[in-house]
Short mmCIF file of C-alpha atoms in Angstrom, two decimals:
data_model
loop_
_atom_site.label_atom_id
_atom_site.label_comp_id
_atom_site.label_asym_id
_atom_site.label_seq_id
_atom_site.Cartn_x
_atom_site.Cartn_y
_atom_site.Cartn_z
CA UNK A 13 85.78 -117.84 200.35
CA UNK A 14 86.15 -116.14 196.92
CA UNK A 15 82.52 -116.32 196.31
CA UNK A 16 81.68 -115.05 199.77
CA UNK A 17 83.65 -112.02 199.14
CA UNK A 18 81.96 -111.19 195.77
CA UNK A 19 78.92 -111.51 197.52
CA UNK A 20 79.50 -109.16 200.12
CA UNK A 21 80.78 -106.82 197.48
CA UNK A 22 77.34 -107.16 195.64
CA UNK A 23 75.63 -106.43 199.32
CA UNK A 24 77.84 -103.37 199.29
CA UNK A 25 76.68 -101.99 196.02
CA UNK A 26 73.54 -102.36 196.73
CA UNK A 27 73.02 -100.32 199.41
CA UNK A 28 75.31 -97.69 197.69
CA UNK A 29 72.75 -97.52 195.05
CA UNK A 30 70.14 -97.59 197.90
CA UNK A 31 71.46 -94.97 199.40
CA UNK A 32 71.62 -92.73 196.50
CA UNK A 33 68.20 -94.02 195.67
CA UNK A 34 67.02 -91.41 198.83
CA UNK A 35 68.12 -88.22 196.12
CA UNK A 36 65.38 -89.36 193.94
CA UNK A 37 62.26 -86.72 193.98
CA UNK A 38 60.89 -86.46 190.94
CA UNK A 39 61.19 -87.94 187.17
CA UNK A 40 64.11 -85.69 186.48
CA UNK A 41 65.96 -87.28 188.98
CA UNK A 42 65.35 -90.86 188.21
CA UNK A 43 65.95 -90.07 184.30
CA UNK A 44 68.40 -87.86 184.29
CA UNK A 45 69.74 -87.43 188.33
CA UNK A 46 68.39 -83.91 188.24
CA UNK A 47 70.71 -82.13 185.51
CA UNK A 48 73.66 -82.44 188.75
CA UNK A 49 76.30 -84.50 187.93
CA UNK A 50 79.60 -82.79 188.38
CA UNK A 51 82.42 -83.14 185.64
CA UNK A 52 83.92 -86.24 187.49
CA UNK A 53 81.17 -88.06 187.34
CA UNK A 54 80.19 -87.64 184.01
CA UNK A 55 83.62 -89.28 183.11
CA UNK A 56 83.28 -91.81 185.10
CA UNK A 57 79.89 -92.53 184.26
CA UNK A 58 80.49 -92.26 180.51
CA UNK A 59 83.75 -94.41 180.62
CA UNK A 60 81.09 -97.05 182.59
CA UNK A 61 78.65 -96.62 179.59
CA UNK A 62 81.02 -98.84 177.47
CA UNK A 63 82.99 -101.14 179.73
CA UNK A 64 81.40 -103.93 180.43
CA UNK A 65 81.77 -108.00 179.91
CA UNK A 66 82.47 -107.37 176.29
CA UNK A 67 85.60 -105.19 177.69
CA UNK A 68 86.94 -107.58 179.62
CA UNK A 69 85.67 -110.60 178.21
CA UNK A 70 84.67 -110.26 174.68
CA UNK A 71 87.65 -107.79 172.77
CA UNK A 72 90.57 -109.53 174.48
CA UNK A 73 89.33 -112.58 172.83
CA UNK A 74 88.28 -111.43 169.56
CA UNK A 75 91.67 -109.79 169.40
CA UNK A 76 93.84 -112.69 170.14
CA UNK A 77 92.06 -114.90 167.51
CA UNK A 78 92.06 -111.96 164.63
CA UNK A 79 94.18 -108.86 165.61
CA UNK A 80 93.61 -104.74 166.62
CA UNK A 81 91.77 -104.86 162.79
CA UNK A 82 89.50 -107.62 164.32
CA UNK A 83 88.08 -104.69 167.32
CA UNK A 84 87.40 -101.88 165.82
CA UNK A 85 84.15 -101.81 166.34
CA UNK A 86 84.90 -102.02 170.30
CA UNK A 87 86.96 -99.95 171.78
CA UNK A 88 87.49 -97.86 168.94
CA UNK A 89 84.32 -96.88 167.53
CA UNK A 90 83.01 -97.53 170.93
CA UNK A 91 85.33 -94.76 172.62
CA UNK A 92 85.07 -92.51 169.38
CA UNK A 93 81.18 -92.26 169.81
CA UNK A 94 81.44 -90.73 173.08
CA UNK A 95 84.71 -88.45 171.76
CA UNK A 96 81.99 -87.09 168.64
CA UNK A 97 78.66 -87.19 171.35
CA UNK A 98 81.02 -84.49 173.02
CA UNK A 99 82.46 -82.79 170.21
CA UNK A 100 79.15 -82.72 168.04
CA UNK A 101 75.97 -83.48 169.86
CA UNK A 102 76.15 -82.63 173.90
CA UNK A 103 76.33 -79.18 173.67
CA UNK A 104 73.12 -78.54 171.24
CA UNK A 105 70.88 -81.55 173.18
CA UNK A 106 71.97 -80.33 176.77
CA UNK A 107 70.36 -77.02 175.78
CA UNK A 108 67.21 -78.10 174.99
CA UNK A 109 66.81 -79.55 178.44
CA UNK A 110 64.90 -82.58 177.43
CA UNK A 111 64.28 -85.38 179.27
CA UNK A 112 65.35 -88.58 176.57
CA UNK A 113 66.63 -88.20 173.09
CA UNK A 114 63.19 -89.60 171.49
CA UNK A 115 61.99 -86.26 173.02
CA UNK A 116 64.51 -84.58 170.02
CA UNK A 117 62.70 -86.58 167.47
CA UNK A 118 59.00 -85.45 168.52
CA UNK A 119 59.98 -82.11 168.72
CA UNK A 120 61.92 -81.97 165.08
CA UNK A 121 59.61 -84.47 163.00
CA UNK A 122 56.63 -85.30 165.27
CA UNK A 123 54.54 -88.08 167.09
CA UNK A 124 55.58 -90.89 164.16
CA UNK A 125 58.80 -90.41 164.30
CA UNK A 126 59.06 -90.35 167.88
CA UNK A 127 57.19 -93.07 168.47
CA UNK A 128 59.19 -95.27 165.63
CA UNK A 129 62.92 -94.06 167.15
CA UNK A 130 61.69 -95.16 170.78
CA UNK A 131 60.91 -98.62 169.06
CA UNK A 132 63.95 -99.32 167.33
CA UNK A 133 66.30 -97.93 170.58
CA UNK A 134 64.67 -99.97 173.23
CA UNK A 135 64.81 -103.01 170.79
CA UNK A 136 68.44 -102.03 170.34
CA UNK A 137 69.15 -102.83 174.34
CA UNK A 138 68.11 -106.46 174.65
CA UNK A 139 71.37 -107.32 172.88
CA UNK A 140 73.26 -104.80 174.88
CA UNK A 141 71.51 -105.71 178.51
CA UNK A 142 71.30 -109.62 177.52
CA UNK A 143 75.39 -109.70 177.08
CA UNK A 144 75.89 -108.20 180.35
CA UNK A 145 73.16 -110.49 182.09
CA UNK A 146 75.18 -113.74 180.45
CA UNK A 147 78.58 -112.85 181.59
CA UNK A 148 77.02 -112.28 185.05
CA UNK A 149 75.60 -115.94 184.86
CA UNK A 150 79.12 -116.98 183.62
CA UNK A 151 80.83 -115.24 186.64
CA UNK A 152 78.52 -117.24 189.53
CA UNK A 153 79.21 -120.50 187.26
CA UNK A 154 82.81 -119.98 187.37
CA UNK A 155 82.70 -119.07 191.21
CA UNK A 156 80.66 -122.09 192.01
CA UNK A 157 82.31 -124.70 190.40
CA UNK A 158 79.32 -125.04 188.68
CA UNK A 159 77.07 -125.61 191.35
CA UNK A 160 75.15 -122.52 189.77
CA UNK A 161 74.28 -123.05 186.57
CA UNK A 162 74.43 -120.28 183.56
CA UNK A 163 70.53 -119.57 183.84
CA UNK A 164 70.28 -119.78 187.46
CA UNK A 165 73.86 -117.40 187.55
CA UNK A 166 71.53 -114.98 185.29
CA UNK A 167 68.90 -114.46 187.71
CA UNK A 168 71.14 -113.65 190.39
CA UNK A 169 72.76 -111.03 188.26
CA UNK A 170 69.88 -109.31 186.95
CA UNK A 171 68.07 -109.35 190.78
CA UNK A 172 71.09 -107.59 192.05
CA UNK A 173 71.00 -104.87 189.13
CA UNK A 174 67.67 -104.46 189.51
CA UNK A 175 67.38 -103.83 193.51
CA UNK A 176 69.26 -100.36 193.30
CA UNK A 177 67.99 -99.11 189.66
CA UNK A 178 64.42 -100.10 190.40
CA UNK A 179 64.44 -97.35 193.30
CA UNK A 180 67.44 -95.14 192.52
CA UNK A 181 67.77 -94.24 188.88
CA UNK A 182 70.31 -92.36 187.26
CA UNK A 183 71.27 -90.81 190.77
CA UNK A 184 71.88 -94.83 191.66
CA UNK A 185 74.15 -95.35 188.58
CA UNK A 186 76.06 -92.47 188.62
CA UNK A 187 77.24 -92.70 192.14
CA UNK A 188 77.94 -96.81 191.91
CA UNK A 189 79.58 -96.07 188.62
CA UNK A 190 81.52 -93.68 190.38
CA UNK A 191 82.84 -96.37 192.69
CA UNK A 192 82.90 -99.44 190.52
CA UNK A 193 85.11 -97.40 188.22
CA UNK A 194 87.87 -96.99 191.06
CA UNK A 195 87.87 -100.51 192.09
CA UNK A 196 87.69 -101.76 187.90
CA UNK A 197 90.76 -99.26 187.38
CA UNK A 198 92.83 -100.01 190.02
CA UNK A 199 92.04 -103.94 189.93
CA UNK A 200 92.79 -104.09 186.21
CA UNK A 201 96.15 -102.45 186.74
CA UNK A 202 97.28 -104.24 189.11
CA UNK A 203 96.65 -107.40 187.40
CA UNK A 204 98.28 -106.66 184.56
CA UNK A 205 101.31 -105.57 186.25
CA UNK A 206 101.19 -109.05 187.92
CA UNK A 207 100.61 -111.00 185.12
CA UNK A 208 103.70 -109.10 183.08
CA UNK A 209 105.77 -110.70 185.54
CA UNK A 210 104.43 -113.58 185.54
CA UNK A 211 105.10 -114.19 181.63
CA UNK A 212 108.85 -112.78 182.21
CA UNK A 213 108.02 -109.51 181.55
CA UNK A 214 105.92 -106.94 179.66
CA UNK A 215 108.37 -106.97 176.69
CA UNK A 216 107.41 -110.13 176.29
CA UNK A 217 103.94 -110.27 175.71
CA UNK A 218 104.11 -107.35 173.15
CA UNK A 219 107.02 -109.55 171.64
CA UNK A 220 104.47 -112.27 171.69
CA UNK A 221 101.60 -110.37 169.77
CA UNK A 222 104.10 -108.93 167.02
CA UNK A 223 105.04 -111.81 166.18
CA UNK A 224 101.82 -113.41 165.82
CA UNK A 225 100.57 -109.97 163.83
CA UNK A 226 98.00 -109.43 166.45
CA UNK A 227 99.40 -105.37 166.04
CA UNK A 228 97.47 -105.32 162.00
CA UNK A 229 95.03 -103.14 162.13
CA UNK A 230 94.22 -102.09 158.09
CA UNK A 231 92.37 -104.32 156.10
CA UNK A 232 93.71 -106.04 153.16
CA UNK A 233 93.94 -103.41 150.32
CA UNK A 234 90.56 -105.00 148.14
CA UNK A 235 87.27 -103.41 148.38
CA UNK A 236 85.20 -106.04 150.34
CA UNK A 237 87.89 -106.20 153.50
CA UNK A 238 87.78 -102.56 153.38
CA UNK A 239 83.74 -101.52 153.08
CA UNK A 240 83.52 -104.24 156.26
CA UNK A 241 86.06 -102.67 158.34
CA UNK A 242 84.34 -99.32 157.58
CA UNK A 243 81.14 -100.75 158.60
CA UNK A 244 82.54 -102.43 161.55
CA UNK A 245 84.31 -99.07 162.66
CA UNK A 246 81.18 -97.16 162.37
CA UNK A 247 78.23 -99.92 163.82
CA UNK A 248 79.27 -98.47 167.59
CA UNK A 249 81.14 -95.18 166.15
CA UNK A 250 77.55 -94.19 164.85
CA UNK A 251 75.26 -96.55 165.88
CA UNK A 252 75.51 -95.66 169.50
CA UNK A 253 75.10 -91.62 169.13
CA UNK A 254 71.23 -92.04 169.03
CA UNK A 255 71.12 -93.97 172.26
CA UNK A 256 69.05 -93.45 175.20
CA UNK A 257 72.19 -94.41 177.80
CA UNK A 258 74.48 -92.04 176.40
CA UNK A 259 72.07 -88.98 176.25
CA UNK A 260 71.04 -89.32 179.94
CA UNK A 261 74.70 -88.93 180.93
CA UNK A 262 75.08 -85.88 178.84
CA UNK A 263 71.75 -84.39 180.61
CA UNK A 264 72.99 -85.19 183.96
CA UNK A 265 75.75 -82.72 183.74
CA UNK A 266 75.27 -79.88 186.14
CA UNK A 267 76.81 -77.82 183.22
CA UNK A 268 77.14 -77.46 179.15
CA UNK A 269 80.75 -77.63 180.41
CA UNK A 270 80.76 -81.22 182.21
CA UNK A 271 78.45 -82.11 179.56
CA UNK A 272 80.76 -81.75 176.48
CA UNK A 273 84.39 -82.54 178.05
CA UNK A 274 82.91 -85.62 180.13
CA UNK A 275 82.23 -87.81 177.14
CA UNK A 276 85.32 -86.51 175.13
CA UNK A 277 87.83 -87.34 178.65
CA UNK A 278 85.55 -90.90 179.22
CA UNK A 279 85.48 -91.67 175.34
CA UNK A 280 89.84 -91.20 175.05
CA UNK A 281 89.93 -93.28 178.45
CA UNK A 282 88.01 -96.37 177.27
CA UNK A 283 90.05 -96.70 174.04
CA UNK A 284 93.25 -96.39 176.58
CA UNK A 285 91.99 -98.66 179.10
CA UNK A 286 90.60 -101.46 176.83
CA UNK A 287 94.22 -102.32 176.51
CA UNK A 288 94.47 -103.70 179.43
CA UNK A 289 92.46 -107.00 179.52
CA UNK A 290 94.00 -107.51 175.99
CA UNK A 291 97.52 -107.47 177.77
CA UNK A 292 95.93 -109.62 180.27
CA UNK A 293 94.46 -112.10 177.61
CA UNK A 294 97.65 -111.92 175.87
CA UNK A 295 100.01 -112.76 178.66
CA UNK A 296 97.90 -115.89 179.63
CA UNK A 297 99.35 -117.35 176.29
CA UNK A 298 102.74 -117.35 177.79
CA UNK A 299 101.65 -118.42 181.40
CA UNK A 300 99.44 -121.07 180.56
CA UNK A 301 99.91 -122.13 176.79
CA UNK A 302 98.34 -125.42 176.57
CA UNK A 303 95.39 -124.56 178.32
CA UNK A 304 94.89 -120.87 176.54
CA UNK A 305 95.16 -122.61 172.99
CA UNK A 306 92.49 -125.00 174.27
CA UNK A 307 90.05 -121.89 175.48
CA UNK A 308 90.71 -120.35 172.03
CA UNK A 309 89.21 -122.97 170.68
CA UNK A 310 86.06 -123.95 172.57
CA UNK A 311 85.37 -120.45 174.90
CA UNK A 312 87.51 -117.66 173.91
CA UNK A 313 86.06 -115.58 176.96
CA UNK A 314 87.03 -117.61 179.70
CA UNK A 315 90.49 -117.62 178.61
CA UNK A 316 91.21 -114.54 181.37
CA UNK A 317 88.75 -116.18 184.19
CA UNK A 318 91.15 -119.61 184.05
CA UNK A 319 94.29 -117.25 183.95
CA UNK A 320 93.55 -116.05 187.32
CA UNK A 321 91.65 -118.51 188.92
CA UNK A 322 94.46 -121.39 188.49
CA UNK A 323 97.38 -119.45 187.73
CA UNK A 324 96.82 -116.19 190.74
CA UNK A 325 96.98 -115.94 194.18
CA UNK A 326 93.98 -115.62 195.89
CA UNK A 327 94.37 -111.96 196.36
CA UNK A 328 94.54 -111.35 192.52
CA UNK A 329 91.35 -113.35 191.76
CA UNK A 330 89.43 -110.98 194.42
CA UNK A 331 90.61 -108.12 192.18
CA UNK A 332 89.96 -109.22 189.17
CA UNK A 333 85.98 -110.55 190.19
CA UNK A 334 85.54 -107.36 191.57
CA UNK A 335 86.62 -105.38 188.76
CA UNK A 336 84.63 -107.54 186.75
CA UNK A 337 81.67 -107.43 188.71
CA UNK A 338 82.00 -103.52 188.73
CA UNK A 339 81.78 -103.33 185.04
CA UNK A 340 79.38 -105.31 184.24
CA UNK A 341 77.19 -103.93 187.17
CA UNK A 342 77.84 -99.90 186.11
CA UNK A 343 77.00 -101.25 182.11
CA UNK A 344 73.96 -103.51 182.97
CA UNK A 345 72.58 -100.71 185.68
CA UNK A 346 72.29 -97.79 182.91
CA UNK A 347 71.56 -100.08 180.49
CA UNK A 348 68.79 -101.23 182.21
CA UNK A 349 67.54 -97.86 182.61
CA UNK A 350 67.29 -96.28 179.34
CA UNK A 351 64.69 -98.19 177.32
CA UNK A 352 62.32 -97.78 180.32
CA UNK A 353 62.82 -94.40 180.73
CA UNK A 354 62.53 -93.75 176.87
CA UNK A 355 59.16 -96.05 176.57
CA UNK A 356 57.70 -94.70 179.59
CA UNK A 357 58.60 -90.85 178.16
CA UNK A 358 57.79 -91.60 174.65
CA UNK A 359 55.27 -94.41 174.15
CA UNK A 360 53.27 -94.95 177.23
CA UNK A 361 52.70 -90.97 177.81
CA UNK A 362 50.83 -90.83 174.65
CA UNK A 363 47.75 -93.00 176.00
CA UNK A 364 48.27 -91.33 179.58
CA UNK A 365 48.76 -87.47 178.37
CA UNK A 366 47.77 -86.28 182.10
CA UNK A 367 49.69 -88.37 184.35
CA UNK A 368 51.04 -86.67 187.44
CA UNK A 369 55.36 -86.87 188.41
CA UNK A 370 54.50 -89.34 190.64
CA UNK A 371 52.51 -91.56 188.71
CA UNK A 372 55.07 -91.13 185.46
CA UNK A 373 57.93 -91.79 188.41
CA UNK A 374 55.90 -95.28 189.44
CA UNK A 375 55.94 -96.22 185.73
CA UNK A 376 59.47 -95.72 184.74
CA UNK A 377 60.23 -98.13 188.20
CA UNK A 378 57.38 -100.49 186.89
CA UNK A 379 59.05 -100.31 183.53
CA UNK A 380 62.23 -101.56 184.89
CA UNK A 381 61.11 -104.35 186.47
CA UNK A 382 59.66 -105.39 183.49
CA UNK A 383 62.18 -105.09 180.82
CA UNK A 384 64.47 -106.67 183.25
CA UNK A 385 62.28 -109.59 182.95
CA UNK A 386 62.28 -109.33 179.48
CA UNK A 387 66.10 -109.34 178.83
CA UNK A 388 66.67 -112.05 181.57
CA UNK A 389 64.48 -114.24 178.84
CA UNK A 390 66.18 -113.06 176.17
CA UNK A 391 69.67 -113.96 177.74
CA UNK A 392 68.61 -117.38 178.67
CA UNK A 393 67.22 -118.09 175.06
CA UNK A 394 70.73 -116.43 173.35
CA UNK A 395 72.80 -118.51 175.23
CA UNK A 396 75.69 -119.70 173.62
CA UNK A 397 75.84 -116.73 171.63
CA UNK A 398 79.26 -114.61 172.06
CA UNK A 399 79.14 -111.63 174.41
CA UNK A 400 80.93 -109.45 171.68
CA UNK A 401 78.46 -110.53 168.59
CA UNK A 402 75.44 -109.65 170.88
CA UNK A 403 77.16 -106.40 171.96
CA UNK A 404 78.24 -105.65 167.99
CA UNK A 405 74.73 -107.14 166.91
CA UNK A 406 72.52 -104.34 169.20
CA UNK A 407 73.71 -101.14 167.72
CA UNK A 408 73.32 -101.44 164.12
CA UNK A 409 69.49 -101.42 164.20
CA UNK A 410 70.20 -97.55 166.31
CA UNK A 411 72.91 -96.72 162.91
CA UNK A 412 70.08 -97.63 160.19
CA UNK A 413 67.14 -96.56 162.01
CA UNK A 414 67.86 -93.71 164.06
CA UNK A 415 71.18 -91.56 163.27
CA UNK A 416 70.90 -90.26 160.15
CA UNK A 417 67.58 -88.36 161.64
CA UNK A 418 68.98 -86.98 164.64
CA UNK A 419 72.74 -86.19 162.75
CA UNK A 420 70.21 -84.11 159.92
CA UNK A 421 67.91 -83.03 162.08
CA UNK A 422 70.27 -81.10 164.30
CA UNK A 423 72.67 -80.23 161.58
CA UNK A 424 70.64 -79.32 158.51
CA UNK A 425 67.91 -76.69 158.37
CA UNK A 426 65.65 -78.22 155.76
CA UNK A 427 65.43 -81.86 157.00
CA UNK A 428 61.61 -82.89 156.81
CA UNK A 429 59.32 -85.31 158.51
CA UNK A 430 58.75 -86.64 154.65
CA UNK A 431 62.75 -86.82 154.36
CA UNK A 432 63.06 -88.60 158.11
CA UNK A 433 60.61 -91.36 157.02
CA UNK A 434 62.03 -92.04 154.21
CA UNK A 435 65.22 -92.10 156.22
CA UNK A 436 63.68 -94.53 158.67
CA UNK A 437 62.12 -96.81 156.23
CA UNK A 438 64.54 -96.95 153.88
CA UNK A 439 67.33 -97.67 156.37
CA UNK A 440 65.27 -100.75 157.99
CA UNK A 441 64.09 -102.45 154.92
CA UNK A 442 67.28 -102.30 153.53
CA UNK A 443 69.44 -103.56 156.30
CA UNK A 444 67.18 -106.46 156.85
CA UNK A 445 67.07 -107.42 153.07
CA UNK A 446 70.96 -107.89 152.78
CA UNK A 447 71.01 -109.53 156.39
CA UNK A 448 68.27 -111.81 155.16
CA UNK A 449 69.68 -112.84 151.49
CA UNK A 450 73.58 -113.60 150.05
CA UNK A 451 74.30 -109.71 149.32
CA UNK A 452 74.94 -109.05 153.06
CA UNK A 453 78.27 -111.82 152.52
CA UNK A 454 79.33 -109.56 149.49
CA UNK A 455 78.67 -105.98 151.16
CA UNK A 456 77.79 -105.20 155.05
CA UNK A 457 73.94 -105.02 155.93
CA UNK A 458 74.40 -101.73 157.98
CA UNK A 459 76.89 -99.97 155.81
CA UNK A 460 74.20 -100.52 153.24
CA UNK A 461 71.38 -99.14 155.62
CA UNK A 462 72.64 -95.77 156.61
CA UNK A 463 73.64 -95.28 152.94
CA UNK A 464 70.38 -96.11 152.34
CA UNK A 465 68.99 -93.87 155.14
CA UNK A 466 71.14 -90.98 154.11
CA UNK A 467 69.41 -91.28 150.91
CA UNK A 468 65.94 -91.33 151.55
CA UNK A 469 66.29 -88.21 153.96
CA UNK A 470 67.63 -86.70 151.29
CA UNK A 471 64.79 -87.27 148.47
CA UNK A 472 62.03 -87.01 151.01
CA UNK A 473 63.45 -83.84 152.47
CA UNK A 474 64.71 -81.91 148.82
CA UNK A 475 61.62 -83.88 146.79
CA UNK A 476 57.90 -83.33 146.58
CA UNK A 477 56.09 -82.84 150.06
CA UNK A 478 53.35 -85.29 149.70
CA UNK A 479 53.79 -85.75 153.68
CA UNK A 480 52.66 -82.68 155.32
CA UNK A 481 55.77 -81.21 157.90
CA UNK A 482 53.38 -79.89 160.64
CA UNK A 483 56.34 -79.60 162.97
CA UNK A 484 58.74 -77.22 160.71
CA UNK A 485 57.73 -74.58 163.42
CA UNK A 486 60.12 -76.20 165.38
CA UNK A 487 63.50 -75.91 163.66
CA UNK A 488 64.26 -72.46 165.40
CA UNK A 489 63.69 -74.56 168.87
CA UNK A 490 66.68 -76.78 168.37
CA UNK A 491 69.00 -74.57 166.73
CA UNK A 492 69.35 -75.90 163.78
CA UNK A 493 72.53 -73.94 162.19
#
């Protein structure tokens, strides 16, 4: 019966996204749903951005096996990326009315730049699609009993992702967003306001995590704890700013207005909101001890799955699938989205200069299809891996690569194509030597790569221009302060 239901719910979003798939015109639309989104919408489609399986899956058990120190890379750097994307960055991208942020790197450096940026983002989302994609395949193989396995569950999920973005776009996220948010929200509540009475109150539970110290969120006072927190804190703080998913919300504001506060109001949500499947998580080691110390140890994320499939009325287990399903669907749907958008934009346009909107528009839906088959085999060959490490793993190739390029380019008047190779090179090279050899135990790989990053914009910007800057015409275009 339970399975049924989710089902039909999937049936439902679909045509949703179907039916918001009929606003779709042009490429502006599909991209970036036609610069319309009203305030509302850009909240709820921002708070979607970051809640997905990791959310309810992932950070509940990472912090009940090391503490709040243990997540905050997600939701606290998560949430603080879109607070700074609205504080620091909406405002000044939303006015150039472009159509991905790749576009911001052509325009500033050039064609190389461009072209390398696009690379390193749409390599950045097979970690970030891939986790949602495996906690769908975990969802149909809890559901079933089994009967469907992990792969097979994978398939599923990513056909029913697909069949709305493929035709809809950004206009099909948006508005299923919109609704998956209100059923996540008000199916998360009211399961933790269950499950608080359940464990003899919500006293209890927060009793139950101070006294295990699950409230420690500094590091120990020596230097290695602390430069890994700080590169934990700042993988998503930092690492995400650059990212395809989050700049197409931003340019799907109907206004500079819903483009600056939406982030900041979704951003200060998530970080609020996260709470609750970590009360959930935690609870479930009152209600079912035994069996919650035995998930610790061999599955961490299906610790909250068991909790209310053997310990919850049948009404509470619809909830709680279909808030799952909603976030993972509103995460996986966007996510989906960007890289195509951004290599379809920003790589493929370069060997087709004179394609018409409806060709580019075919693309971008070919493009989908595609990289959905792409992830799918990317999922199936991670499996096994944690949802949060794959989540944590996908951004910091965005913090070395890309951030330090768009953060200078928008911020400092004499950033140079010279200095944003450099920047680019540097950052790379370095991360992947201390990922590859014993120094990345002693200091964090992407702390070192956006220091190194930082530097190499620097001397290639302030040092000898042995690399023409053909494009400094274009400073005055982005206004660069």
């Amino acid at each position: 019966m339970l399975l049924t239901l989710v089902i039909v719910y999937l049936l439902i979003t679909i045509s949703i996204g179907l039916i918001a798939a009929k606003r779709v015109k042009n490429t502006a639309d599909f991209a970036v749903a036609g610069h319309k989104l009203p305030l509302i919408m850009i909240v709820t489609t921002t708070f979607a951005t970051w809640f997905g399986s990791e959310t309810v899956l992932g950070i509940p058990a990472k912090f009940v096996n090391g503490g709040l120190g243990s997540v905050v890379e997600d939701p606290f750097g998560a949430g603080t990326c879109l607070i700074l994307v609205g504080i620091f960055f909406a405002a000044k991208l939303y006015r150039m009315n472009l159509l991905t942020i790749s576009d911001f790197f052509r325009e500033r450096y050039g064609r190389s730049i461009e072209v390398a940026c696009s690379i390193i983002i749409m390599l950045s989302y097979l970690g970030w699609v891939s986790a949602q994609i495996t906690a769908l395949g975990l969802v149909f193989n809890l559901l079933s009993g089994g009967a469907v396995s992990m792969p097979q569950g994978m398939v599923i999920g990513v056909m029913v992702i697909m069949a709305y973005t493929l035709f809809g776009g950004m206009w099909s996220v948006a508005v299923t967003d919109f609704v998956q948010m209100i059923i996540l929200v008000v199916g998360l509540a009211t399961l933790a306001i269950f499950a608080g009475n359940m464990a003899g109150g919500a006293d209890k539970v927060l009793n139950l995590a101070a006294s295990r110290e699950m409230f420690n969120f500094l590091p120990e006072p020596n230097f290695k704890d602390i430069v890994f927190f700080i590169a934990a804190a700042i993988t998503m703080m930092l690492g995400s700013i650059p990212q395809q998913d989050v700049f197409q919300r931003v340019m799907s504001a109907d206004s500079v207005k819903s483009a600056t506060r939406g982030p900041v109001i979704g951003g200060v949500l998530y970080i609020l909101f996260a709470f609750v499947p970590i009360f959930l998580v935690t609870s479930a080691l009152i209600i079912m001890p035994e069996q919650a110390k035995s998930l610790l140890s061999e599955d961490p994320q299906k610790v909250l799955p068991t909790l209310v499939l053997e310990h919850m009325p049948f009404v509470m287990q619809v909830l709680f699938f279909g808030a799952l399903l909603s976030a993972i669907q509103s995460c996986a749907s966007a996510t989906l989205l960007a890289p195509s958008v951004t290599f379809v934009e920003n790589i493929w346009r370069q060997f087709r200069p004179h394609m018409s909107d409806r060709q580019e528009l075919k693309t971008m839906r070919l493009t989908v299809l595609i990289f959905g088959a792409f992830v799918l085999a990317y999922a199936i060959a991670m499996h096994g891996t944690s949802i949060y490490e794959m989540v944590s793993g996908a951004y910091q190739v965005t913090l070395v690569g890309a951030f330090v390029p768009l953060v200078f380019g928008l911020y400092w008047k004499r950033a140079t194509t010279q200095g944003a190779v450099f920047a680019v090179v540097l950052g790379l090279v370095t991360w992947l030597l201390f990922l590859a050899t014993p120094a990345g135990e002693e200091f964090p790989a992407q702390l070192a790569g956006v220091l190194a990053a930082t530097t190499g914009m620097l001397l290639g910007s302030l040092g000898p221009q042995t690399i023409a800057n053909r494009h400094a015409g274009h400073h005055r275009l982005v206004g660069v302060e």
